[in-house]
Amino acid sequence: NSPNVVTSLSSTKPDVNASHQRTGTDFSILIPPGEALIFKYNNSNSGLEQYIFPTYQNLTSTSIQAIDKSPEWLQNDLRVVLTQLSSGIQDKWANAIINAQDPYVDEIAFAISALSPEYLSSTYAYTEMLDINAEYIYKYDSLFNYVEIVDYGTSADEDYYTTASYKIVNGANDTVNIEIPKETYYWYVVHPQINSEIPAFVKPDQHESSATIGLTNPQNGVFWRTYMFEHNDTDIPNGDFGSYTSSVNANALITADDNGVDSTEFETLAQTILDSLQNIEIYWDSIPLGVASPYMMESYYPQNALALINRYAWSCGRFWSVGAVERPHQPVRILKWGIGRCGEYEDLTVALGRTALIPVTGIEGLSSDHVFNCFYDPLTQASNTDYNIDNWKVWETTITGFVNSYINHDGNGGRWASLNFMRSDGFTYPIIEQFSNGTGTLTINVRDEYAKPIDGAHVVIAAKSSTTTDIYLDNAGTTDQNGQVIFRVGDQRVYYAKVFAEGQETPTGNSVSGVSNNQEVQDGQNYSSTFT
């Protein structure tokens, strides 16, 4: 019932709706539900001579034209999305690609391919947002000296793409220019969604009592990529915080002073953040971990873009100030009102970083009720003695800077259960092994009444608190064709599961089942449970 992708079959570039001889290079193609990709094997020459290709009968001619204009490496993803839209909605987004001019075409095409069909079909989705999203990337590229957007080809080329190059000081104290992978550029600089918010034009002054309140049209709202550096409101945290409610948290009087930034410095930062970034020559200079924190010397942070953004993000909010008032999802609203806990800091840091053309994303520790960030550093390599994830360096804005004991599984912050690296479209992958000295494996098998595996079942796991008897949502996954999903988790925690499949839930009601024998998971051990 769901699309499948066939990869690495010998072929030329596929020609939709045709049967052909196949020779040449690998290809990858979406097979929609109800369709097929069929090859004829020639025994005499061991070749694949003919095939029946998926028809994509519901693609409009405008969509086909837009797909053809897009980079070849994006075309399958665009098909996946566009085939799930009605013809009118298809043409709306396809025309956004067709009407786009270089160098914005690939950024707009990527954003469409990486946003959900549900969102693209909603009343909150405007093509103007993607235009602004792309245009401001290049606008700030022309202003900032520490980064250069690099275009490889144009939309007239078959496989054109864009990435970014950064000036970084290496371990030998030499300034080098290093390009990041194109996937990092598109997913963590270009993508218009931050985290759990609906990408939209927002009315900053409207109280966000629900996820859709304050969303509006391009004429009456602002988008986060334009707002982060052009807002420049020196009244952050906003002194009018409690004007829309009689229930104001007692901590609402916390100001930027309490974050280690005095009011004079904050006003200067807020008024000059864009000018300050234009005067910075270095993206990142590999200073020792722990030095680049909100409490670092004021003489240091103007020397590289990452430290300046860290300082600014820290100064823009009142930590622990929103419990009885609002938990805003929109970065625009978080910046406007200067309120937040770790979740708001995470979102604001991503928005500020990506606006500054810095690749940033979030890290989620749901059952531990804490989130934080990481940024891309091409010179960083993960090791067993730090908290880096490949080329990603931890960025703990809400506490003391880049690395501290709070994020250490074996330190002051308690023991993590699951810990996930987030992509803005909701895709995650586990990184608990980089933060914990001990991990175990939970294997959940889902079977029907005949003991056959059920694929596509939704499995939710929960973890018992490390200090109380409370149980908290921790992670989720989907079973594969073997009816199995595997979770890598931190040790010394007790885990539970609940399964949703074919409209049913097991166990039923507000219940979970133990999956680690109701005992704490031990390092290096595997635990398996089967749900029927």
Short mmCIF file of C-alpha atoms in Angstrom, two decimals:
data_model
loop_
_atom_site.label_atom_id
_atom_site.label_comp_id
_atom_site.label_asym_id
_atom_site.label_seq_id
_atom_site.Cartn_x
_atom_site.Cartn_y
_atom_site.Cartn_z
CA ASN A 1 0.00 0.00 0.00
CA SER A 2 2.98 2.32 0.31
CA PRO A 3 5.48 3.42 -2.35
CA ASN A 4 8.59 1.33 -2.80
CA VAL A 5 11.83 2.39 -4.39
CA VAL A 6 13.92 0.12 -6.60
CA THR A 7 17.58 1.06 -6.79
CA SER A 8 20.76 -0.04 -8.52
CA LEU A 9 19.32 -1.79 -11.56
CA SER A 10 21.31 -1.52 -14.76
CA SER A 11 19.61 1.05 -16.96
CA THR A 12 19.71 4.34 -18.73
CA LYS A 13 17.75 7.33 -17.49
CA PRO A 14 14.14 6.10 -17.26
CA ASP A 15 11.61 7.27 -19.84
CA VAL A 16 8.13 7.38 -18.31
CA ASN A 17 5.34 5.38 -20.02
CA ALA A 18 7.58 3.39 -22.36
CA SER A 19 9.26 0.01 -22.93
CA HIS A 20 12.92 0.05 -23.90
CA GLN A 21 16.16 -1.81 -24.11
CA ARG A 22 18.15 -1.24 -20.91
CA THR A 23 21.84 -0.46 -20.89
CA GLY A 24 24.17 1.81 -18.98
CA THR A 25 24.08 3.19 -15.48
CA ASP A 26 22.12 2.60 -12.27
CA PHE A 27 18.80 4.24 -11.64
CA SER A 28 16.27 4.67 -8.89
CA ILE A 29 12.52 5.01 -9.38
CA LEU A 30 9.36 5.18 -7.29
CA ILE A 31 6.86 2.36 -7.72
CA PRO A 32 3.47 3.74 -6.63
CA PRO A 33 0.78 1.52 -5.06
CA GLY A 34 -0.96 -0.64 -7.65
CA GLU A 35 1.78 -0.31 -10.28
CA ALA A 36 4.81 -2.33 -11.30
CA LEU A 37 8.31 -2.14 -12.66
CA ILE A 38 8.95 -5.21 -14.83
CA PHE A 39 12.16 -6.33 -16.55
CA LYS A 40 12.55 -9.06 -19.17
CA TYR A 41 15.64 -11.13 -18.70
CA ASN A 42 17.41 -12.33 -21.87
CA ASN A 43 19.07 -15.65 -21.07
CA SER A 44 21.31 -15.57 -24.14
CA ASN A 45 23.14 -12.40 -23.18
CA SER A 46 22.27 -12.14 -19.45
CA GLY A 47 20.75 -8.74 -20.11
CA LEU A 48 17.61 -6.86 -19.12
CA GLU A 49 15.99 -6.08 -22.44
CA GLN A 50 12.53 -4.70 -21.76
CA TYR A 51 10.57 -3.23 -18.95
CA ILE A 52 7.18 -1.88 -18.07
CA PHE A 53 7.57 1.40 -16.29
CA PRO A 54 5.23 2.93 -13.67
CA THR A 55 2.78 5.19 -15.46
CA TYR A 56 2.29 8.01 -12.96
CA GLN A 57 -1.11 8.46 -14.55
CA ASN A 58 -2.18 10.98 -11.94
CA LEU A 59 0.70 13.37 -12.62
CA THR A 60 -0.45 16.47 -14.49
CA SER A 61 1.47 17.72 -17.50
CA THR A 62 2.52 20.72 -15.41
CA SER A 63 3.97 18.40 -12.75
CA ILE A 64 5.89 16.43 -15.38
CA GLN A 65 7.31 19.70 -16.71
CA ALA A 66 8.33 20.78 -13.20
CA ILE A 67 9.96 17.43 -12.49
CA ASP A 68 11.93 17.66 -15.72
CA LYS A 69 13.20 21.12 -14.72
CA SER A 70 14.34 19.87 -11.31
CA PRO A 71 17.69 18.19 -10.61
CA GLU A 72 17.64 14.50 -11.48
CA TRP A 73 18.58 13.53 -7.90
CA LEU A 74 15.38 15.23 -6.68
CA GLN A 75 12.96 13.89 -9.26
CA ASN A 76 11.90 10.70 -7.47
CA ASP A 77 11.16 12.60 -4.27
CA LEU A 78 9.09 15.12 -6.22
CA ARG A 79 7.11 12.29 -7.82
CA VAL A 80 6.46 10.78 -4.41
CA VAL A 81 4.97 14.04 -3.17
CA LEU A 82 3.20 15.31 -6.30
CA THR A 83 1.45 12.00 -7.02
CA GLN A 84 -0.27 12.31 -3.63
CA LEU A 85 -1.76 15.73 -4.45
CA SER A 86 -4.93 16.63 -6.33
CA SER A 87 -4.40 17.99 -9.84
CA GLY A 88 -5.07 21.59 -8.81
CA ILE A 89 -2.66 21.44 -5.87
CA GLN A 90 -0.09 19.68 -8.05
CA ASP A 91 -0.16 22.53 -10.55
CA LYS A 92 0.14 25.13 -7.78
CA TRP A 93 3.45 23.72 -6.58
CA ALA A 94 4.66 22.60 -10.01
CA ASN A 95 4.25 26.17 -11.28
CA ALA A 96 6.36 27.38 -8.36
CA ILE A 97 9.22 25.37 -9.85
CA ILE A 98 8.47 26.24 -13.47
CA ASN A 99 8.25 29.97 -12.73
CA ALA A 100 11.37 30.01 -10.55
CA GLN A 101 14.55 31.56 -11.89
CA ASP A 102 18.11 30.44 -11.29
CA PRO A 103 19.71 30.21 -8.81
CA TYR A 104 16.54 29.49 -6.78
CA VAL A 105 15.10 26.55 -8.74
CA ASP A 106 16.76 23.70 -6.85
CA GLU A 107 16.07 25.19 -3.41
CA ILE A 108 12.37 25.58 -4.25
CA ALA A 109 12.16 22.11 -5.81
CA PHE A 110 13.87 20.57 -2.78
CA ALA A 111 11.53 22.27 -0.32
CA ILE A 112 8.48 20.94 -2.18
CA SER A 113 9.95 17.43 -2.29
CA ALA A 114 10.71 17.54 1.45
CA LEU A 115 7.36 18.85 2.71
CA SER A 116 4.43 16.56 3.36
CA PRO A 117 1.47 16.21 0.97
CA GLU A 118 -0.80 17.06 3.90
CA TYR A 119 0.99 20.35 4.44
CA LEU A 120 1.16 21.21 0.73
CA SER A 121 -2.61 20.64 0.52
CA SER A 122 -3.36 22.86 3.52
CA THR A 123 -4.59 26.44 3.55
CA TYR A 124 -1.43 27.53 5.38
CA ALA A 125 0.94 26.65 2.53
CA TYR A 126 1.89 29.47 0.15
CA THR A 127 4.34 29.30 -2.73
CA GLU A 128 5.53 32.78 -1.72
CA MET A 129 7.09 31.26 1.40
CA LEU A 130 9.37 29.07 -0.70
CA ASP A 131 10.28 32.03 -2.90
CA ILE A 132 11.28 34.07 0.16
CA ASN A 133 13.04 31.09 1.71
CA ALA A 134 15.31 30.74 -1.33
CA GLU A 135 15.81 34.44 -2.00
CA TYR A 136 16.95 35.19 1.55
CA ILE A 137 19.54 32.45 1.45
CA TYR A 138 21.21 34.22 -1.44
CA LYS A 139 20.59 37.66 0.06
CA TYR A 140 22.51 36.76 3.19
CA ASP A 141 25.12 34.92 1.16
CA SER A 142 25.92 38.26 -0.48
CA LEU A 143 26.30 39.92 2.95
CA PHE A 144 28.23 37.35 4.99
CA ASN A 145 31.95 36.81 4.47
CA TYR A 146 32.28 33.55 6.41
CA VAL A 147 30.10 31.57 3.99
CA GLU A 148 29.72 31.27 0.23
CA ILE A 149 26.83 29.57 -1.53
CA VAL A 150 28.26 27.49 -4.38
CA ASP A 151 26.08 26.57 -7.36
CA TYR A 152 27.17 23.65 -9.53
CA GLY A 153 25.35 24.18 -12.79
CA THR A 154 21.93 25.64 -13.51
CA SER A 155 18.44 24.32 -14.14
CA ALA A 156 19.50 23.75 -17.75
CA ASP A 157 21.81 20.98 -16.51
CA GLU A 158 20.69 17.47 -15.67
CA ASP A 159 22.04 17.08 -12.16
CA TYR A 160 22.81 20.55 -10.90
CA TYR A 161 23.02 21.21 -7.17
CA THR A 162 24.06 23.79 -4.59
CA THR A 163 26.10 23.65 -1.41
CA ALA A 164 27.93 26.04 0.90
CA SER A 165 31.60 26.67 1.63
CA TYR A 166 32.78 28.01 5.00
CA LYS A 167 35.91 29.74 6.27
CA ILE A 168 37.09 27.72 9.27
CA VAL A 169 40.23 27.90 11.40
CA ASN A 170 41.74 24.43 11.68
CA GLY A 171 43.89 22.84 14.35
CA ALA A 172 47.04 24.33 12.79
CA ASN A 173 45.48 27.80 13.12
CA ASP A 174 45.14 28.09 9.35
CA THR A 175 42.00 29.50 7.76
CA VAL A 176 40.65 26.99 5.24
CA ASN A 177 37.59 26.94 2.98
CA ILE A 178 35.59 23.75 3.30
CA GLU A 179 32.44 22.75 1.41
CA ILE A 180 29.74 20.79 3.17
CA PRO A 181 27.87 17.89 1.50
CA LYS A 182 24.92 19.04 -0.56
CA GLU A 183 22.55 16.94 1.57
CA THR A 184 23.64 18.90 4.65
CA TYR A 185 23.03 22.18 2.84
CA TYR A 186 19.53 21.30 1.66
CA TRP A 187 18.26 19.60 4.82
CA TYR A 188 19.83 21.81 7.48
CA VAL A 189 20.11 25.24 5.80
CA VAL A 190 17.41 25.30 3.11
CA HIS A 191 14.57 23.32 4.67
CA PRO A 192 11.80 25.81 5.64
CA GLN A 193 10.54 23.87 8.65
CA ILE A 194 12.32 24.04 12.00
CA ASN A 195 10.75 21.32 14.09
CA SER A 196 7.13 20.75 15.11
CA GLU A 197 5.72 24.05 13.84
CA ILE A 198 3.64 24.48 10.68
CA PRO A 199 5.84 26.36 8.17
CA ALA A 200 3.82 29.50 7.54
CA PHE A 201 3.48 33.25 7.54
CA VAL A 202 2.83 34.25 11.15
CA LYS A 203 1.34 37.19 13.01
CA PRO A 204 4.01 37.72 15.70
CA ASP A 205 1.71 39.59 18.10
CA GLN A 206 -1.02 36.96 18.20
CA HIS A 207 -1.05 34.65 21.21
CA GLU A 208 -0.30 31.09 20.02
CA SER A 209 -2.99 29.24 21.92
CA SER A 210 -2.91 26.42 19.33
CA ALA A 211 -0.66 25.34 16.49
CA THR A 212 -2.75 27.14 13.86
CA ILE A 213 -3.51 30.39 15.69
CA GLY A 214 -1.66 33.34 14.20
CA LEU A 215 -1.03 31.72 10.82
CA THR A 216 -1.97 34.03 7.97
CA ASN A 217 -1.25 35.02 4.36
CA PRO A 218 1.94 36.61 2.95
CA GLN A 219 0.46 40.10 3.11
CA ASN A 220 -0.34 39.97 6.84
CA GLY A 221 2.42 37.85 8.31
CA VAL A 222 6.14 37.20 8.42
CA PHE A 223 8.27 34.11 7.78
CA TRP A 224 11.06 33.20 10.19
CA ARG A 225 13.90 33.50 7.66
CA THR A 226 13.07 37.18 7.06
CA TYR A 227 12.21 37.92 10.70
CA MET A 228 15.22 36.64 12.63
CA PHE A 229 17.61 39.48 11.73
CA GLU A 230 15.20 42.20 10.63
CA HIS A 231 13.05 42.20 13.77
CA ASN A 232 15.66 43.95 15.97
CA ASP A 233 13.28 44.51 18.87
CA THR A 234 15.30 45.67 21.88
CA ASP A 235 12.36 44.90 24.16
CA ILE A 236 13.26 41.20 24.39
CA PRO A 237 12.32 39.65 26.70
CA ASN A 238 9.12 41.52 25.99
CA GLY A 239 7.96 43.68 28.87
CA ASP A 240 4.33 43.22 27.81
CA PHE A 241 4.51 39.47 28.39
CA GLY A 242 1.41 39.15 30.54
CA SER A 243 -0.94 41.48 28.72
CA TYR A 244 -3.08 38.74 27.19
CA THR A 245 -3.57 36.55 30.26
CA SER A 246 -4.22 36.91 33.94
CA SER A 247 -2.21 33.77 34.69
CA VAL A 248 1.41 34.82 34.42
CA ASN A 249 4.13 32.49 35.59
CA ALA A 250 6.02 33.77 38.61
CA ASN A 251 9.23 33.51 36.62
CA ALA A 252 8.00 35.87 33.91
CA LEU A 253 10.08 38.70 35.32
CA ILE A 254 13.30 36.92 34.41
CA THR A 255 15.21 39.06 31.93
CA ALA A 256 18.23 38.78 29.70
CA ASP A 257 20.34 39.91 32.68
CA ASP A 258 19.66 36.55 34.32
CA ASN A 259 21.09 34.80 31.25
CA GLY A 260 24.47 36.42 31.75
CA VAL A 261 23.90 39.20 29.21
CA ASP A 262 23.38 42.69 30.60
CA SER A 263 20.67 44.87 29.10
CA THR A 264 23.09 47.23 27.35
CA GLU A 265 24.85 44.36 25.59
CA PHE A 266 21.56 42.77 24.62
CA GLU A 267 20.22 45.98 23.10
CA THR A 268 23.40 46.28 21.10
CA LEU A 269 23.11 42.66 19.92
CA ALA A 270 19.46 43.04 18.95
CA GLN A 271 20.06 46.25 17.02
CA THR A 272 23.26 45.21 15.29
CA ILE A 273 23.06 41.43 14.84
CA LEU A 274 22.95 41.65 11.05
CA ASP A 275 25.74 44.25 10.89
CA SER A 276 27.82 42.23 13.33
CA LEU A 277 27.53 39.08 11.24
CA GLN A 278 28.62 41.03 8.17
CA ASN A 279 31.82 42.02 9.98
CA ILE A 280 32.76 38.45 10.89
CA GLU A 281 35.22 36.58 8.65
CA ILE A 282 35.20 33.14 10.28
CA TYR A 283 32.40 30.59 10.59
CA TRP A 284 34.05 28.58 13.37
CA ASP A 285 37.54 28.37 14.76
CA SER A 286 37.55 25.04 16.62
CA ILE A 287 38.06 26.50 20.07
CA PRO A 288 38.16 23.91 22.89
CA LEU A 289 34.85 22.48 24.01
CA GLY A 290 33.24 24.33 26.87
CA VAL A 291 34.86 27.67 26.07
CA ALA A 292 32.15 28.90 23.71
CA SER A 293 29.33 29.37 26.17
CA PRO A 294 27.01 32.27 26.99
CA TYR A 295 29.44 33.12 29.78
CA MET A 296 32.51 33.39 27.59
CA MET A 297 34.44 36.63 27.43
CA GLU A 298 32.56 39.30 25.52
CA SER A 299 35.75 40.04 23.60
CA TYR A 300 35.67 36.56 22.10
CA TYR A 301 32.24 35.97 20.63
CA PRO A 302 32.37 38.63 17.84
CA GLN A 303 35.28 36.72 16.28
CA ASN A 304 33.25 33.92 14.69
CA ALA A 305 29.69 33.60 13.44
CA LEU A 306 28.79 30.55 15.48
CA ALA A 307 29.79 32.09 18.80
CA LEU A 308 27.91 35.29 18.01
CA ILE A 309 24.72 33.41 17.13
CA ASN A 310 25.11 31.36 20.32
CA ARG A 311 25.42 34.54 22.37
CA TYR A 312 22.42 36.11 20.67
CA ALA A 313 20.21 33.03 21.02
CA TRP A 314 21.03 32.88 24.71
CA SER A 315 20.14 36.52 25.25
CA CYS A 316 16.78 36.41 23.42
CA GLY A 317 14.75 34.36 25.87
CA ARG A 318 13.68 33.97 29.47
CA PHE A 319 14.36 30.41 30.46
CA TRP A 320 11.61 28.80 32.59
CA SER A 321 9.23 31.67 31.95
CA VAL A 322 6.30 30.11 30.12
CA GLY A 323 4.82 27.30 32.15
CA ALA A 324 1.48 28.99 32.88
CA VAL A 325 1.26 31.16 29.76
CA GLU A 326 2.32 29.79 26.39
CA ARG A 327 4.62 27.28 24.73
CA PRO A 328 5.08 28.81 21.28
CA HIS A 329 6.09 26.62 18.34
CA GLN A 330 6.73 29.39 15.82
CA PRO A 331 10.29 30.81 15.85
CA VAL A 332 8.81 34.19 14.99
CA ARG A 333 6.71 34.15 18.13
CA ILE A 334 9.54 32.82 20.30
CA LEU A 335 11.78 35.69 19.20
CA LYS A 336 9.06 38.34 19.42
CA TRP A 337 8.11 37.47 23.00
CA GLY A 338 11.47 36.20 24.22
CA ILE A 339 9.98 33.28 26.11
CA GLY A 340 10.89 29.64 26.32
CA ARG A 341 12.31 26.58 27.87
CA CYS A 342 14.63 24.08 26.20
CA GLY A 343 12.16 23.37 23.37
CA GLU A 344 11.80 27.02 22.45
CA TYR A 345 15.54 27.56 22.72
CA GLU A 346 16.07 24.59 20.43
CA ASP A 347 13.71 25.99 17.79
CA LEU A 348 15.02 29.54 18.05
CA THR A 349 18.61 28.33 17.77
CA VAL A 350 17.79 26.40 14.59
CA ALA A 351 16.02 29.40 13.07
CA LEU A 352 18.80 31.83 13.95
CA GLY A 353 21.47 29.42 12.75
CA ARG A 354 19.83 28.62 9.42
CA THR A 355 19.12 32.28 8.78
CA ALA A 356 22.85 32.87 9.31
CA LEU A 357 23.43 30.01 6.80
CA ILE A 358 24.76 27.75 9.55
CA PRO A 359 23.63 24.08 9.39
CA VAL A 360 21.79 23.45 12.66
CA THR A 361 19.30 20.87 13.90
CA GLY A 362 17.83 19.52 17.12
CA ILE A 363 18.44 16.52 19.36
CA GLU A 364 15.46 15.04 21.21
CA GLY A 365 15.48 13.25 24.56
CA LEU A 366 11.73 12.89 25.07
CA SER A 367 11.52 10.75 28.20
CA SER A 368 14.18 12.91 29.85
CA ASP A 369 12.17 16.03 28.97
CA HIS A 370 15.14 17.78 27.40
CA VAL A 371 16.20 18.82 23.90
CA PHE A 372 19.24 20.63 22.58
CA ASN A 373 21.02 21.38 19.30
CA CYS A 374 23.99 20.50 17.19
CA PHE A 375 25.74 22.31 14.35
CA TYR A 376 27.75 21.02 11.42
CA ASP A 377 31.52 21.30 11.74
CA PRO A 378 33.41 19.77 8.79
CA LEU A 379 36.57 19.46 10.89
CA THR A 380 34.95 17.53 13.74
CA GLN A 381 35.08 13.75 13.82
CA ALA A 382 33.18 11.77 16.42
CA SER A 383 35.14 9.76 18.97
CA ASN A 384 34.37 7.77 22.09
CA THR A 385 35.55 10.61 24.31
CA ASP A 386 33.25 13.41 23.19
CA TYR A 387 29.62 14.05 22.36
CA ASN A 388 29.91 14.70 18.64
CA ILE A 389 27.81 12.88 16.05
CA ASP A 390 29.93 12.35 12.94
CA ASN A 391 30.59 15.93 11.81
CA TRP A 392 27.95 17.39 14.12
CA LYS A 393 29.00 19.14 17.32
CA VAL A 394 26.64 19.43 20.28
CA TRP A 395 25.29 22.92 20.95
CA GLU A 396 23.62 23.14 24.38
CA THR A 397 22.30 26.71 24.27
CA THR A 398 20.03 26.48 27.30
CA ILE A 399 22.63 25.58 29.91
CA THR A 400 26.27 26.62 29.54
CA GLY A 401 27.35 26.23 25.95
CA PHE A 402 28.54 23.45 23.72
CA VAL A 403 29.20 20.55 26.09
CA ASN A 404 28.52 20.09 29.77
CA SER A 405 27.66 17.35 32.25
CA TYR A 406 23.92 17.91 31.78
CA ILE A 407 24.00 16.07 28.47
CA ASN A 408 26.30 13.34 29.80
CA HIS A 409 24.34 10.10 30.21
CA ASP A 410 26.65 9.12 33.04
CA GLY A 411 26.85 12.58 34.59
CA ASN A 412 24.67 15.09 36.38
CA GLY A 413 21.67 15.03 34.08
CA GLY A 414 20.40 11.53 34.79
CA ARG A 415 20.54 8.68 32.33
CA TRP A 416 19.16 9.08 28.83
CA ALA A 417 16.84 6.45 27.42
CA SER A 418 16.49 7.16 23.70
CA LEU A 419 18.24 10.12 22.13
CA ASN A 420 17.48 11.06 18.51
CA PHE A 421 19.04 13.31 15.92
CA MET A 422 16.22 15.22 14.19
CA ARG A 423 15.66 16.13 10.58
CA SER A 424 13.03 18.83 10.10
CA ASP A 425 10.66 16.54 8.17
CA GLY A 426 10.35 14.27 11.20
CA PHE A 427 12.94 11.66 10.23
CA THR A 428 15.17 10.70 13.15
CA TYR A 429 18.04 8.36 13.84
CA PRO A 430 19.36 7.17 17.21
CA ILE A 431 22.54 8.62 18.68
CA ILE A 432 22.36 7.23 22.20
CA GLU A 433 25.63 5.32 21.82
CA GLN A 434 27.50 8.61 21.44
CA PHE A 435 26.13 9.86 24.76
CA SER A 436 26.07 6.74 26.90
CA ASN A 437 28.78 4.38 28.04
CA GLY A 438 26.21 1.58 28.16
CA THR A 439 23.41 0.66 25.73
CA GLY A 440 21.08 -2.25 25.05
CA THR A 441 18.78 -3.31 22.21
CA LEU A 442 15.00 -3.70 22.27
CA THR A 443 13.52 -5.79 19.45
CA ILE A 444 9.73 -5.58 19.07
CA ASN A 445 8.01 -8.19 16.88
CA VAL A 446 4.39 -7.69 15.78
CA ARG A 447 2.38 -10.72 14.58
CA ASP A 448 -1.19 -11.32 13.46
CA GLU A 449 -3.43 -14.07 14.86
CA TYR A 450 -1.80 -16.57 12.46
CA ALA A 451 1.70 -15.64 13.69
CA LYS A 452 2.46 -13.85 10.42
CA PRO A 453 4.52 -10.63 10.58
CA ILE A 454 2.67 -7.31 10.31
CA ASP A 455 4.57 -4.58 8.52
CA GLY A 456 3.77 -0.90 9.02
CA ALA A 457 2.69 -1.30 12.66
CA HIS A 458 3.37 1.75 14.81
CA VAL A 459 5.38 0.91 17.94
CA VAL A 460 5.71 3.36 20.80
CA ILE A 461 8.15 2.76 23.63
CA ALA A 462 8.16 4.40 27.03
CA ALA A 463 10.80 4.58 29.75
CA LYS A 464 10.42 4.53 33.50
CA SER A 465 11.84 7.56 35.25
CA SER A 466 15.30 7.04 36.67
CA THR A 467 14.19 8.62 39.96
CA THR A 468 10.41 7.96 40.31
CA THR A 469 7.80 5.36 39.29
CA ASP A 470 6.47 7.57 36.47
CA ILE A 471 6.54 6.32 32.87
CA TYR A 472 7.25 8.69 29.97
CA LEU A 473 6.96 8.55 26.19
CA ASP A 474 10.43 7.86 24.84
CA ASN A 475 10.51 6.88 21.15
CA ALA A 476 8.52 5.43 18.26
CA GLY A 477 9.14 3.33 15.16
CA THR A 478 7.44 1.36 12.40
CA THR A 479 7.80 -2.36 11.78
CA ASP A 480 9.53 -3.56 8.61
CA GLN A 481 8.50 -6.36 6.25
CA ASN A 482 9.52 -8.85 8.93
CA GLY A 483 7.14 -7.27 11.42
CA GLN A 484 10.08 -6.02 13.43
CA VAL A 485 11.40 -2.72 14.75
CA ILE A 486 14.62 -2.35 16.71
CA PHE A 487 15.44 0.36 19.25
CA ARG A 488 18.90 1.14 20.61
CA VAL A 489 18.49 2.51 24.15
CA GLY A 490 20.47 3.65 27.16
CA ASP A 491 21.17 1.17 29.92
CA GLN A 492 19.93 1.23 33.53
CA ARG A 493 16.39 2.20 32.48
CA VAL A 494 13.19 0.08 32.42
CA TYR A 495 11.26 0.07 29.12
CA TYR A 496 7.67 -0.55 28.00
CA ALA A 497 5.87 -0.71 24.64
CA LYS A 498 2.51 -0.22 22.99
CA VAL A 499 1.61 -1.27 19.43
CA PHE A 500 -0.91 0.23 17.00
CA ALA A 501 -1.80 -1.84 13.93
CA GLU A 502 -4.87 -2.30 11.70
CA GLY A 503 -6.92 0.10 13.81
CA GLN A 504 -6.18 -1.75 17.04
CA GLU A 505 -3.86 -1.14 19.95
CA THR A 506 -2.03 -3.66 22.13
CA PRO A 507 -2.36 -3.49 25.04
CA THR A 508 -5.63 -1.57 24.94
CA GLY A 509 -6.46 1.61 26.80
CA ASN A 510 -3.97 3.61 28.81
CA SER A 511 -1.61 0.66 29.28
CA VAL A 512 1.87 -0.43 28.26
CA SER A 513 3.69 -3.76 28.39
CA GLY A 514 7.14 -4.38 29.78
CA VAL A 515 9.74 -5.24 27.13
CA SER A 516 12.86 -5.60 29.24
CA ASN A 517 11.47 -8.13 31.70
CA ASN A 518 10.50 -5.17 33.92
CA GLN A 519 14.17 -4.89 34.75
CA GLU A 520 16.73 -2.24 33.94
CA VAL A 521 18.39 -2.77 30.58
CA GLN A 522 21.99 -3.89 30.95
CA ASP A 523 24.87 -2.81 28.76
CA GLY A 524 25.35 -5.02 25.71
CA GLN A 525 22.18 -7.05 26.27
CA ASN A 526 19.40 -7.69 23.71
CA TYR A 527 15.74 -7.88 24.73
CA SER A 528 12.99 -9.22 22.48
CA SER A 529 9.18 -9.02 22.84
CA THR A 530 6.37 -10.20 20.58
CA PHE A 531 2.95 -8.54 20.33
CA THR A 532 0.00 -10.28 18.69
#
